[in-house]
Amino acid sequence: MTCSGCGGTGPLLMGRCRACRTTNNGGGKTMTQALATVGQYSPSQIAIITHTLCAGASPEEIQWFMAVCHTTGLDPFSREIYAIMRMDHNVKKMSIQTGIDGFRKVAGRSHEYAGNDLPVFDCCGTDGDCGGLPKRATVTVYKMVGGMRCPFTARVAWVEYAPNKDMSHNTMTFWRRMPHAQLAKCAEAKALRMGGFVPAGIEFQPDAIEGTARVMVNDEPANVATGELSEG
């Protein structure tokens, strides 16, 4: 059975999902009608956002997520930005996080982004073999400042950013399968922030749908959450 308001599936009451039931938003509009005024989303896209991308979020949180997508110009359907549900003192709350493609898109729109170097890794092995886990990753991005191509270099350490340092109990397959690529994303995101391409309020999440880590790309260690998330 599907919702009579948006066609989505999920818990229904009197034939309508929670987002489509009339709320106290003035004029007796349904939440779906109210959300249609935020950004340029079709009813079917709003249904996907409500029931899939923001599953478990309140109508107000969904409206907030859509407003942030509209303001930043990031596309939730292309995995540039994510709505992440976590438990906070036994209360499920939503946070908004951005993948590396979102960071790159924001940088490219600045018209000051001038490319980046390939990541450089410090190896854990004494023989210089990086076949195992990387110790550190360094990425340099470039920004045009006064007609000059200026470098912004960021280095991140595995022990500060990996959700599980030795991977012995890691459930995040991307970090297990591609440890170098994941750490390089963190370094690139930090370099883009250092270059002033990304607003301070935007968080970076290299695995926003796959695991339980919350990686804050700033000068603080990673905060590994135990919420119920699941890729990037």
mmCIF file of N, CA and C in Angstrom, residues 139 141 143 152-155 187-198 219:
data_model
loop_
_atom_site.group_PDB
_atom_site.id
_atom_site.type_symbol
_atom_site.label_atom_id
_atom_site.label_comp_id
_atom_site.label_asym_id
_atom_site.label_seq_id
_atom_site.Cartn_x
_atom_site.Cartn_y
_atom_site.Cartn_z
ATOM 1 N N VAL A 139 47.927 15.533 0.960
ATOM 2 C CA VAL A 139 47.354 16.001 -0.303
ATOM 3 C C VAL A 139 47.532 17.512 -0.391
ATOM 4 N N VAL A 141 46.242 20.857 -2.540
ATOM 5 C CA VAL A 141 45.327 21.450 -3.515
ATOM 6 C C VAL A 141 45.828 22.859 -3.826
ATOM 7 N N LYS A 143 45.009 26.916 -5.250
ATOM 8 C CA LYS A 143 44.008 27.974 -5.369
ATOM 9 C C LYS A 143 44.636 29.186 -6.033
ATOM 10 N N PHE A 152 47.942 24.529 -0.873
ATOM 11 C CA PHE A 152 47.442 24.312 0.486
ATOM 12 C C PHE A 152 47.571 22.817 0.758
ATOM 13 N N THR A 153 48.461 22.479 1.674
ATOM 14 C CA THR A 153 48.803 21.084 1.919
ATOM 15 C C THR A 153 48.276 20.628 3.264
ATOM 16 N N ALA A 154 47.630 19.463 3.267
ATOM 17 C CA ALA A 154 47.100 18.889 4.508
ATOM 18 C C ALA A 154 47.635 17.477 4.663
ATOM 19 N N ARG A 155 48.004 17.145 5.888
ATOM 20 C CA ARG A 155 48.449 15.791 6.220
ATOM 21 C C ARG A 155 47.568 15.255 7.327
ATOM 22 N N ALA A 187 42.426 13.672 3.734
ATOM 23 C CA ALA A 187 43.478 14.672 3.524
ATOM 24 C C ALA A 187 43.038 15.711 2.492
ATOM 25 N N GLU A 188 42.415 15.258 1.412
ATOM 26 C CA GLU A 188 41.953 16.191 0.380
ATOM 27 C C GLU A 188 40.882 17.125 0.918
ATOM 28 N N ALA A 189 39.942 16.569 1.695
ATOM 29 C CA ALA A 189 38.887 17.395 2.262
ATOM 30 C C ALA A 189 39.460 18.447 3.209
ATOM 31 N N LYS A 190 40.448 18.044 3.999
ATOM 32 C CA LYS A 190 41.062 18.998 4.922
ATOM 33 C C LYS A 190 41.820 20.079 4.162
ATOM 34 N N ALA A 191 42.507 19.697 3.072
ATOM 35 C CA ALA A 191 43.226 20.679 2.267
ATOM 36 C C ALA A 191 42.255 21.669 1.607
ATOM 37 N N LEU A 192 41.125 21.161 1.134
ATOM 38 C CA LEU A 192 40.119 22.047 0.534
ATOM 39 C C LEU A 192 39.564 23.020 1.567
ATOM 40 N N ARG A 193 39.412 22.540 2.802
ATOM 41 C CA ARG A 193 38.956 23.450 3.854
ATOM 42 C C ARG A 193 40.025 24.487 4.182
ATOM 43 N N MET A 194 41.278 24.051 4.235
ATOM 44 C CA MET A 194 42.370 24.988 4.508
ATOM 45 C C MET A 194 42.450 26.077 3.435
ATOM 46 N N GLY A 195 42.131 25.691 2.184
ATOM 47 C CA GLY A 195 42.165 26.653 1.096
ATOM 48 C C GLY A 195 40.981 27.607 1.080
ATOM 49 N N GLY A 196 40.056 27.405 1.984
ATOM 50 C CA GLY A 196 38.901 28.290 2.074
ATOM 51 C C GLY A 196 37.820 27.996 1.057
ATOM 52 N N PHE A 197 37.860 26.796 0.473
ATOM 53 C CA PHE A 197 36.850 26.446 -0.515
ATOM 54 C C PHE A 197 35.531 26.018 0.127
ATOM 55 N N VAL A 198 35.603 25.473 1.341
ATOM 56 C CA VAL A 198 34.436 24.854 1.966
ATOM 57 C C VAL A 198 34.062 25.623 3.225
ATOM 58 N N ASP A 219 41.016 19.986 12.843
ATOM 59 C CA ASP A 219 42.252 19.649 13.525
ATOM 60 C C ASP A 219 42.034 18.731 14.717
#
